[in-house]
Coordinates of N, CA and C in Angstrom, one line a residue:
M285 N 134.9 127.4 124.5 CA 135.4 126.0 124.4 C 136.9 126.0 124.3
T286 N 137.4 125.1 125.2 CA 138.9 125.0 125.2 C 139.4 124.1 124.1
K287 N 140.7 124.1 124.0 CA 141.3 123.3 122.9 C 141.1 121.8 123.1
S288 N 141.1 121.4 124.4 CA 140.9 120.0 124.7 C 139.5 119.6 124.4
E289 N 138.5 120.4 124.7 CA 137.1 120.1 124.4 C 136.9 120.0 122.9
A290 N 137.5 120.9 122.1 CA 137.3 120.9 120.7 C 137.9 119.6 120.1
I291 N 139.1 119.2 120.6 CA 139.7 118.0 120.2 C 138.8 116.8 120.5
F292 N 138.2 116.8 121.7 CA 137.4 115.7 122.2 C 136.1 115.6 121.3
D293 N 135.5 116.8 121.0 CA 134.3 116.8 120.1 C 134.7 116.3 118.7
S294 N 135.8 116.7 118.2 CA 136.2 116.3 116.8 C 136.4 114.8 116.8
V295 N 137.0 114.2 117.9 CA 137.2 112.8 117.9 C 135.9 112.0 118.0
N296 N 135.0 112.6 118.9 CA 133.7 111.9 119.0 C 132.9 112.0 117.7
S297 N 132.9 113.1 117.0 CA 132.2 113.2 115.8 C 132.7 112.3 114.7
S298 N 134.0 112.2 114.6 CA 134.6 111.3 113.6 C 134.3 109.8 114.0
Y299 N 134.2 109.5 115.3 CA 133.9 108.2 115.7 C 132.4 107.9 115.4
Y300 N 131.5 108.8 115.7 CA 130.1 108.6 115.4 C 129.9 108.5 113.9
D301 N 130.6 109.3 113.1 CA 130.4 109.2 111.6 C 130.8 107.9 111.1
K302 N 131.8 107.2 111.7 CA 132.2 105.9 111.2 C 131.4 104.8 111.8
D303 N 130.6 105.0 112.8 CA 129.8 104.0 113.4 C 128.6 103.7 112.5
P304 N 128.4 102.5 112.0 CA 127.3 102.2 111.0 C 125.9 102.4 111.7
F305 N 125.8 102.0 113.0 CA 124.6 102.1 113.7 C 124.1 103.6 113.8
V306 N 125.1 104.5 114.1 CA 124.8 105.9 114.3 C 124.4 106.5 112.9
R307 N 125.1 106.1 111.9 CA 124.8 106.6 110.5 C 123.4 106.2 110.1
D308 N 123.0 104.9 110.4 CA 121.7 104.5 110.0 C 120.6 105.2 110.9
L309 N 120.9 105.5 112.1 CA 120.0 106.2 113.0 C 119.8 107.6 112.5
Q310 N 120.9 108.3 112.0 CA 120.9 109.6 111.5 C 120.1 109.7 110.2
K311 N 120.2 108.6 109.4 CA 119.4 108.6 108.1 C 117.9 108.5 108.4
K312 N 117.6 107.6 109.4 CA 116.2 107.5 109.7 C 115.6 108.8 110.3
I313 N 116.3 109.4 111.1 CA 115.9 110.7 111.7 C 115.7 111.8 110.6
Y314 N 116.7 111.8 109.6 CA 116.6 112.7 108.5 C 115.4 112.4 107.6
V315 N 115.1 111.2 107.4 CA 114.0 110.8 106.5 C 112.7 111.2 107.2
Q316 N 112.6 111.0 108.5 CA 111.4 111.3 109.3 C 111.2 112.9 109.3
E317 N 112.3 113.6 109.4 CA 112.1 115.1 109.3 C 111.7 115.5 107.9
L318 N 112.2 114.9 106.9 CA 111.7 115.2 105.5 C 110.3 114.9 105.3
N319 N 109.8 113.8 105.9 CA 108.4 113.4 105.7 C 107.5 114.4 106.5
I320 N 107.9 114.8 107.7 CA 107.1 115.7 108.5 C 107.1 117.1 107.7
R321 N 108.2 117.5 107.2 CA 108.2 118.8 106.4 C 107.3 118.7 105.2
H322 N 107.4 117.5 104.5 CA 106.6 117.4 103.3 C 105.1 117.4 103.6
N323 N 104.7 116.8 104.8 CA 103.3 116.7 105.1 C 102.8 118.1 105.6
L324 N 103.7 118.9 106.1 CA 103.3 120.3 106.6 C 103.2 121.2 105.4
T325 N 104.1 121.1 104.4 CA 104.1 122.0 103.3 C 103.4 121.5 102.1
F326 N 103.0 120.2 102.1 CA 102.3 119.6 101.0 C 103.2 119.6 99.7
G327 N 104.5 119.4 100.0 CA 105.4 119.3 98.9 C 105.9 120.7 98.4
G328 N 105.5 121.8 99.0 CA 105.9 123.1 98.6 C 107.0 123.6 99.4
K329 N 107.4 124.9 99.2 CA 108.5 125.5 100.0 C 108.0 126.0 101.3
Y330 N 106.8 126.5 101.4 CA 106.3 127.1 102.6 C 105.0 126.3 103.0
A331 N 104.8 126.3 104.3 CA 103.6 125.7 104.8 C 102.3 126.5 104.5
P332 N 101.2 125.9 104.2 CA 100.0 126.7 103.9 C 99.5 127.4 105.1
F333 N 98.9 128.5 104.9 CA 98.3 129.3 106.0 C 97.0 129.9 105.6
S334 N 96.2 130.3 106.5 CA 94.9 130.8 106.2 C 95.0 132.3 106.1
I335 N 94.3 132.9 105.1 CA 94.3 134.3 104.9 C 93.0 135.0 105.4
E336 N 92.2 134.2 106.1 CA 91.0 134.7 106.7 C 91.3 135.7 107.8
P337 N 90.9 137.0 107.7 CA 91.2 137.9 108.8 C 90.2 137.7 110.0
F338 N 90.8 137.6 111.2 CA 90.1 137.4 112.4 C 89.1 136.2 112.3
P339 N 89.6 135.0 112.1 CA 88.7 133.9 111.9 C 87.9 133.5 113.2
R340 N 88.5 133.7 114.4 CA 87.8 133.3 115.6 C 87.1 134.5 116.2
E341 N 86.0 134.3 116.8 CA 85.2 135.3 117.5 C 86.0 136.0 118.6
R342 N 86.8 135.2 119.3 CA 87.6 135.7 120.4 C 88.5 136.8 119.9
D343 N 89.1 136.6 118.7 CA 90.0 137.6 118.1 C 89.3 138.9 117.8
R344 N 88.0 138.8 117.4 CA 87.3 140.0 117.1 C 86.8 140.8 118.3
L345 N 86.6 140.1 119.4 CA 86.1 140.7 120.6 C 87.2 141.1 121.6
A346 N 88.3 140.3 121.7 CA 89.4 140.6 122.6 C 90.3 141.8 122.1
S347 N 90.7 141.7 120.9 CA 91.6 142.7 120.3 C 90.8 143.9 119.9
P348 N 91.5 145.0 119.7 CA 90.8 146.2 119.2 C 90.4 146.0 117.7
F349 N 89.1 145.9 117.6 CA 88.5 145.6 116.3 C 88.0 146.9 115.6
T350 N 88.9 147.5 114.8 CA 88.6 148.8 114.2 C 87.7 148.7 113.0
D351 N 87.3 149.9 112.5 CA 86.4 149.9 111.3 C 87.1 149.3 110.1
E352 N 88.4 149.5 110.0 CA 89.1 148.9 108.9 C 89.2 147.4 108.9
D353 N 89.3 146.9 110.2 CA 89.3 145.4 110.3 C 87.9 144.9 110.0
R354 N 86.9 145.7 110.4 CA 85.5 145.2 110.1 C 85.2 145.2 108.6
K355 N 85.7 146.2 107.9 CA 85.6 146.2 106.4 C 86.3 145.1 105.8
L356 N 87.5 144.8 106.3 CA 88.3 143.7 105.8 C 87.6 142.4 106.0
R357 N 87.0 142.2 107.2 CA 86.3 141.0 107.5 C 85.0 140.9 106.6
K358 N 84.3 141.9 106.4 CA 83.1 141.9 105.6 C 83.5 141.6 104.1
Q359 N 84.6 142.2 103.7 CA 85.0 141.9 102.3 C 85.4 140.5 102.1
W360 N 86.0 139.9 103.1 CA 86.4 138.5 103.0 C 85.2 137.6 103.0
L361 N 84.1 137.9 103.8 CA 82.9 137.1 103.8 C 82.2 137.2 102.5
E362 N 82.2 138.4 101.9 CA 81.5 138.6 100.6 C 82.3 137.8 99.5
D363 N 83.6 137.7 99.6 CA 84.3 137.0 98.6 C 84.1 135.5 98.6
Q364 N 83.5 135.0 99.7 CA 83.3 133.5 99.8 C 82.0 133.1 99.1
K365 N 81.2 134.1 98.7 CA 79.9 133.8 98.0 C 80.3 133.5 96.5
L366 N 79.8 132.4 96.0 CA 80.0 132.1 94.6 C 79.1 132.9 93.7
S367 N 79.6 133.2 92.5 CA 78.8 133.8 91.5 C 77.9 132.8 90.8
L368 N 77.1 133.3 89.9 CA 76.1 132.4 89.2 C 76.9 131.5 88.2
R369 N 78.0 131.8 87.8 CA 78.8 131.0 86.9 C 79.7 130.0 87.6
E370 N 79.7 130.0 88.9 CA 80.6 129.1 89.6 C 79.7 128.0 90.3
P371 N 80.3 126.8 90.5 CA 81.6 126.4 90.1 C 81.8 126.1 88.6
V372 N 82.9 126.5 88.1 CA 83.2 126.3 86.7 C 83.8 125.0 86.4
S373 N 83.2 124.3 85.5 CA 83.7 122.9 85.1 C 84.5 123.0 83.8
N374 N 85.7 122.4 83.8 CA 86.5 122.4 82.6 C 86.7 121.0 82.1
P375 N 85.9 120.6 81.1 CA 85.9 119.2 80.7 C 87.3 118.8 80.1
S376 N 88.1 119.8 79.6 CA 89.3 119.5 79.0 C 90.4 119.1 80.0
Y377 N 90.2 119.5 81.2 CA 91.1 119.3 82.3 C 90.7 118.0 83.1
T378 N 91.6 117.1 83.2 CA 91.3 115.9 84.0 C 92.6 115.2 84.4
N379 N 92.5 114.6 85.6 CA 93.7 113.9 86.1 C 93.5 112.4 86.0
N380 N 92.5 111.9 85.4 CA 92.2 110.5 85.3 C 93.0 109.9 84.1
N381 N 93.4 108.7 84.3 CA 94.2 108.0 83.2 C 93.2 107.5 82.2
I382 N 93.7 106.8 81.2 CA 92.9 106.4 80.1 C 91.9 105.3 80.5
F383 N 92.2 104.5 81.4 CA 91.3 103.4 81.9 C 90.1 104.0 82.6
R384 N 90.4 105.0 83.5 CA 89.3 105.6 84.3 C 88.4 106.4 83.4
R385 N 89.0 107.0 82.3 CA 88.2 107.8 81.4 C 87.3 106.9 80.6
I386 N 87.8 105.7 80.2 CA 86.9 104.7 79.5 C 85.8 104.2 80.4
Y387 N 86.1 104.0 81.7 CA 85.1 103.5 82.6 C 84.1 104.6 82.9
S388 N 84.5 105.8 83.0 CA 83.6 106.9 83.3 C 82.8 107.4 82.2
A389 N 83.2 107.1 80.9 CA 82.5 107.7 79.8 C 81.0 107.4 79.7
P390 N 80.5 106.1 80.0 CA 79.1 105.9 80.0 C 78.3 106.7 81.0
Y391 N 78.9 106.8 82.2 CA 78.2 107.5 83.3 C 78.3 109.0 83.1
D392 N 79.3 109.5 82.5 CA 79.4 110.9 82.1 C 78.3 111.3 81.1
A393 N 78.2 110.4 80.1 CA 77.2 110.6 79.0 C 75.8 110.6 79.6
L394 N 75.5 109.6 80.5 CA 74.2 109.5 81.1 C 73.9 110.8 82.0
T395 N 74.9 111.2 82.7 CA 74.7 112.4 83.6 C 74.5 113.6 82.7
K396 N 75.2 113.7 81.6 CA 75.0 114.9 80.7 C 73.6 114.9 80.1
A397 N 73.1 113.7 79.8 CA 71.8 113.6 79.2 C 70.6 113.9 80.2
V398 N 70.8 113.6 81.5 CA 69.7 113.8 82.4 C 69.9 115.1 83.2
T399 N 71.0 115.8 83.0 CA 71.2 117.1 83.7 C 70.1 118.1 83.4
P400 N 69.6 118.3 82.2 CA 68.5 119.2 82.0 C 67.2 118.8 82.7
L401 N 67.1 117.6 83.1 CA 65.9 117.1 83.8 C 66.0 117.3 85.3
I402 N 67.2 117.0 85.8 CA 67.4 117.0 87.3 C 68.0 118.3 87.8
G403 N 68.6 119.0 86.9 CA 69.2 120.3 87.3 C 70.7 120.2 87.6
D404 N 71.4 121.3 87.6 CA 72.9 121.3 87.8 C 73.2 121.0 89.2
G405 N 72.3 121.3 90.2 CA 72.7 121.0 91.6 C 72.6 119.5 91.9
V406 N 71.7 118.8 91.3 CA 71.6 117.4 91.6 C 72.5 116.5 90.7
A407 N 73.0 117.0 89.6 CA 73.8 116.3 88.7 C 75.0 115.7 89.3
P408 N 75.8 116.5 90.1 CA 77.0 115.8 90.7 C 76.7 114.7 91.6
Y409 N 75.6 114.8 92.4 CA 75.3 113.7 93.3 C 74.8 112.5 92.4
F410 N 74.1 112.7 91.4 CA 73.6 111.7 90.5 C 74.8 110.9 89.9
R411 N 75.9 111.7 89.5 CA 77.1 111.1 88.9 C 77.8 110.2 89.9
K412 N 77.8 110.6 91.2 CA 78.5 109.8 92.2 C 77.7 108.6 92.6
V413 N 76.4 108.7 92.7 CA 75.5 107.6 93.2 C 75.3 106.5 92.2
V414 N 75.0 106.9 90.9 CA 74.6 105.9 89.9 C 75.7 104.8 89.7
P415 N 77.0 105.2 89.6 CA 78.0 104.1 89.4 C 78.0 103.1 90.6
K416 N 77.8 103.6 91.8 CA 77.8 102.7 92.9 C 76.6 101.8 92.9
V417 N 75.4 102.4 92.6 CA 74.2 101.5 92.5 C 74.4 100.5 91.5
F418 N 74.9 100.8 90.3 CA 75.0 99.8 89.2 C 76.1 98.8 89.6
G419 N 77.1 99.2 90.3 CA 78.1 98.3 90.8 C 77.6 97.3 91.8
L420 N 76.8 97.8 92.7 CA 76.2 96.9 93.7 C 75.2 95.9 93.0
Y421 N 74.4 96.4 92.1 CA 73.5 95.6 91.4 C 74.2 94.5 90.6
F422 N 75.2 94.9 89.9 CA 76.0 94.0 89.1 C 76.6 92.9 89.9
G423 N 77.2 93.3 91.1 CA 77.8 92.3 92.0 C 76.8 91.4 92.6
A424 N 75.6 91.9 92.9 CA 74.5 91.0 93.4 C 74.1 90.0 92.4
C425 N 74.0 90.5 91.1 CA 73.6 89.5 90.0 C 74.7 88.4 89.8
I426 N 75.9 88.8 89.9 CA 77.0 87.8 89.8 C 76.9 86.8 90.9
L427 N 76.7 87.3 92.1 CA 76.6 86.4 93.3 C 75.4 85.5 93.2
W428 N 74.3 86.0 92.8 CA 73.1 85.2 92.6 C 73.3 84.1 91.5
Y429 N 73.9 84.5 90.4 CA 74.2 83.5 89.4 C 75.1 82.4 89.9
R430 N 76.1 82.8 90.7 CA 77.1 81.8 91.2 C 76.3 80.8 92.2
V431 N 75.4 81.4 93.0 CA 74.7 80.5 93.9 C 73.7 79.6 93.3
K432 N 73.0 80.1 92.2 CA 72.0 79.4 91.6 C 72.4 78.4 90.6
Y433 N 73.4 78.8 89.7 CA 73.8 77.9 88.6 C 75.2 77.4 88.7
N434 N 76.0 77.7 89.8 CA 77.3 77.2 89.9 C 77.5 76.7 91.3
H435 N 76.5 76.1 91.9 CA 76.7 75.6 93.3 C 77.5 74.3 93.3
R436 N 77.9 73.9 94.4 CA 78.8 72.8 94.6 C 78.0 71.5 94.4
V437 N 78.6 70.6 93.6 CA 78.0 69.3 93.4 C 79.0 68.2 93.7
W438 N 78.6 67.0 93.8 CA 79.4 66.0 94.3 C 80.5 65.5 93.3
Y439 N 80.2 65.6 92.0 CA 81.1 65.1 91.0 C 82.1 66.1 90.6
E440 N 82.1 67.3 91.2 CA 83.1 68.3 90.8 C 84.0 68.6 92.0
G441 N 83.9 67.9 93.1 CA 84.8 68.1 94.2 C 84.4 69.4 95.0
H442 N 85.4 70.2 95.3 CA 85.2 71.4 96.0 C 85.0 72.6 95.1
R443 N 84.9 72.4 93.8 CA 84.6 73.6 93.0 C 83.2 74.0 93.1
G444 N 83.0 75.3 92.8 CA 81.6 75.8 92.9 C 81.4 76.5 94.3
M445 N 80.3 77.1 94.4 CA 79.9 77.9 95.7 C 79.0 77.0 96.5
Y446 N 79.3 76.9 97.8 CA 78.4 76.2 98.7 C 77.5 77.2 99.4
A447 N 76.2 77.0 99.2 CA 75.2 77.9 99.8 C 74.2 77.0 100.5
G448 N 74.2 77.1 101.8 CA 73.4 76.3 102.6 C 73.0 77.0 103.9
L449 N 72.1 76.5 104.6 CA 71.6 77.1 105.9 C 72.7 76.8 107.0
K450 N 72.6 77.6 108.0 CA 73.5 77.4 109.1 C 73.2 76.1 109.8
S451 N 74.2 75.4 110.2 CA 74.0 74.1 110.9 C 73.3 74.3 112.2
R452 N 72.4 73.3 112.5 CA 71.7 73.4 113.8 C 72.6 73.0 114.9
P453 N 72.4 73.6 116.1 CA 73.3 73.2 117.2 C 73.0 71.7 117.6
G454 N 74.0 71.1 118.1 CA 73.9 69.7 118.5 C 73.4 69.5 119.9
Y455 N 72.5 68.6 120.1 CA 71.9 68.3 121.4 C 72.0 66.8 121.7
A456 N 72.2 66.4 122.9 CA 72.3 65.0 123.3 C 71.0 64.3 123.1
P457 N 71.0 63.0 122.9 CA 69.7 62.3 122.8 C 68.9 62.4 124.1
G458 N 67.6 62.6 123.9 CA 66.7 62.7 125.0 C 66.4 64.2 125.3
H459 N 67.2 65.1 124.7 CA 66.9 66.5 124.9 C 65.6 66.9 124.1
P460 N 64.8 67.7 124.6 CA 63.5 68.0 123.9 C 63.7 68.7 122.5
W461 N 64.9 69.3 122.3 CA 65.1 69.9 121.0 C 66.0 69.0 120.1
A462 N 66.3 67.8 120.6 CA 67.2 66.9 119.8 C 66.3 66.3 118.7
L463 N 66.9 66.2 117.5 CA 66.2 65.6 116.4 C 66.3 64.1 116.4
P464 N 65.3 63.4 115.9 CA 65.5 61.9 115.8 C 66.7 61.5 114.9
T465 N 67.2 60.4 115.2 CA 68.4 59.9 114.5 C 68.1 59.7 113.0
N466 N 66.8 59.4 112.6 CA 66.5 59.1 111.2 C 66.2 60.4 110.5
D467 N 66.2 61.6 111.1 CA 65.9 62.8 110.5 C 67.2 63.6 110.3
F468 N 68.3 63.0 110.3 CA 69.6 63.7 110.1 C 69.7 64.3 108.7
D469 N 70.0 65.6 108.6 CA 70.0 66.3 107.4 C 71.3 66.1 106.6
Y470 N 71.4 64.9 106.0 CA 72.6 64.5 105.3 C 72.7 65.2 104.0
K471 N 71.5 65.6 103.4 CA 71.5 66.1 102.1 C 72.2 67.5 102.0
R472 N 72.4 68.1 103.2 CA 73.0 69.4 103.2 C 74.5 69.2 102.9
Y473 N 75.1 68.1 103.1 CA 76.5 67.9 103.0 C 76.9 67.0 101.9
D474 N 76.0 66.2 101.3 CA 76.4 65.3 100.2 C 76.4 66.0 98.9
C475 N 76.0 67.2 98.8 CA 76.1 68.0 97.5 C 75.4 67.3 96.4
G476 N 74.2 66.8 96.7 CA 73.4 66.1 95.7 C 73.8 64.7 95.3
F477 N 74.7 64.1 96.1 CA 75.1 62.7 95.8 C 74.0 61.7 96.0
S478 N 73.1 61.9 97.0 CA 72.0 61.0 97.2 C 70.9 61.1 96.1
E479 N 70.9 62.1 95.4 CA 69.9 62.3 94.3 C 70.4 62.0 92.9
R480 N 71.6 61.4 92.8 CA 72.2 61.2 91.5 C 71.4 60.1 90.8
E481 N 71.5 60.1 89.4 CA 70.9 59.2 88.6 C 71.9 58.2 88.0
C482 N 73.1 58.5 88.0 CA 74.2 57.7 87.4 C 74.9 57.0 88.6
Y483 N 75.7 56.0 88.2 CA 76.5 55.3 89.2 C 75.7 54.8 90.4
K484 N 74.5 54.2 90.0 CA 73.6 53.8 91.1 C 72.9 52.5 90.6
G485 N 72.9 51.5 91.4 CA 72.2 50.3 91.1 C 72.8 49.5 90.0
D486 N 72.0 49.2 89.0 CA 72.5 48.5 87.8 C 73.4 49.4 86.9
K487 N 73.2 50.7 87.1 CA 74.0 51.6 86.3 C 75.4 51.8 86.8
F488 N 75.7 51.3 88.0 CA 77.0 51.5 88.6 C 78.0 50.5 87.9
V489 N 78.8 51.1 87.1 CA 79.8 50.3 86.3 C 81.2 50.9 86.6
T490 N 82.1 50.0 86.9 CA 83.5 50.4 87.2 C 84.4 49.8 86.1
S491 N 85.6 50.2 86.1 CA 86.6 49.8 85.1 C 86.9 48.3 85.3
S492 N 86.7 47.7 86.5 CA 87.0 46.3 86.7 C 85.9 45.4 86.2
A493 N 84.7 45.9 85.9 CA 83.6 45.1 85.5 C 83.8 44.6 84.1

């Protein structure tokens, strides 16, 4: 590099360093590189790698597969088998906060009580399925209560839940599927106003009366 090229590069670098657009672009690129590195290394210093010897069948057939490699591969396969005491559960170790521990306490106690009956193999699945079943049942009960006892009525405006059948499609008069004019289903929209007992006939009293 000549002296003039070095001076030109130094001038350009100082210019780009002072340019706010270039600085922001460099920061964005730097942050993206940090995120990519963090995703690859999972927050560690080095990226994870597999210690399995000859994981692909092509590696075992194409390359010279010696007896030592075969023993190493066999030993690795034997190490993947769990012993009778595994998996080991450590109740004192947990990553859950206090709120999740309080929420999980009843289900943990129920799972611990039924484990001798269903076995250790089914207990983890029981622990995962039972809270979801109870949650769905509890949500269905709340929805049914809202529909049955808190439906929309005329004297409360738009409060409450509206539960009704889907409206029928409209047809012009004379169509074979058209309803007679006197069979209009107005009760679906008046929210019980036509079936009221108060504010009707002689009972209809206003402030001006």
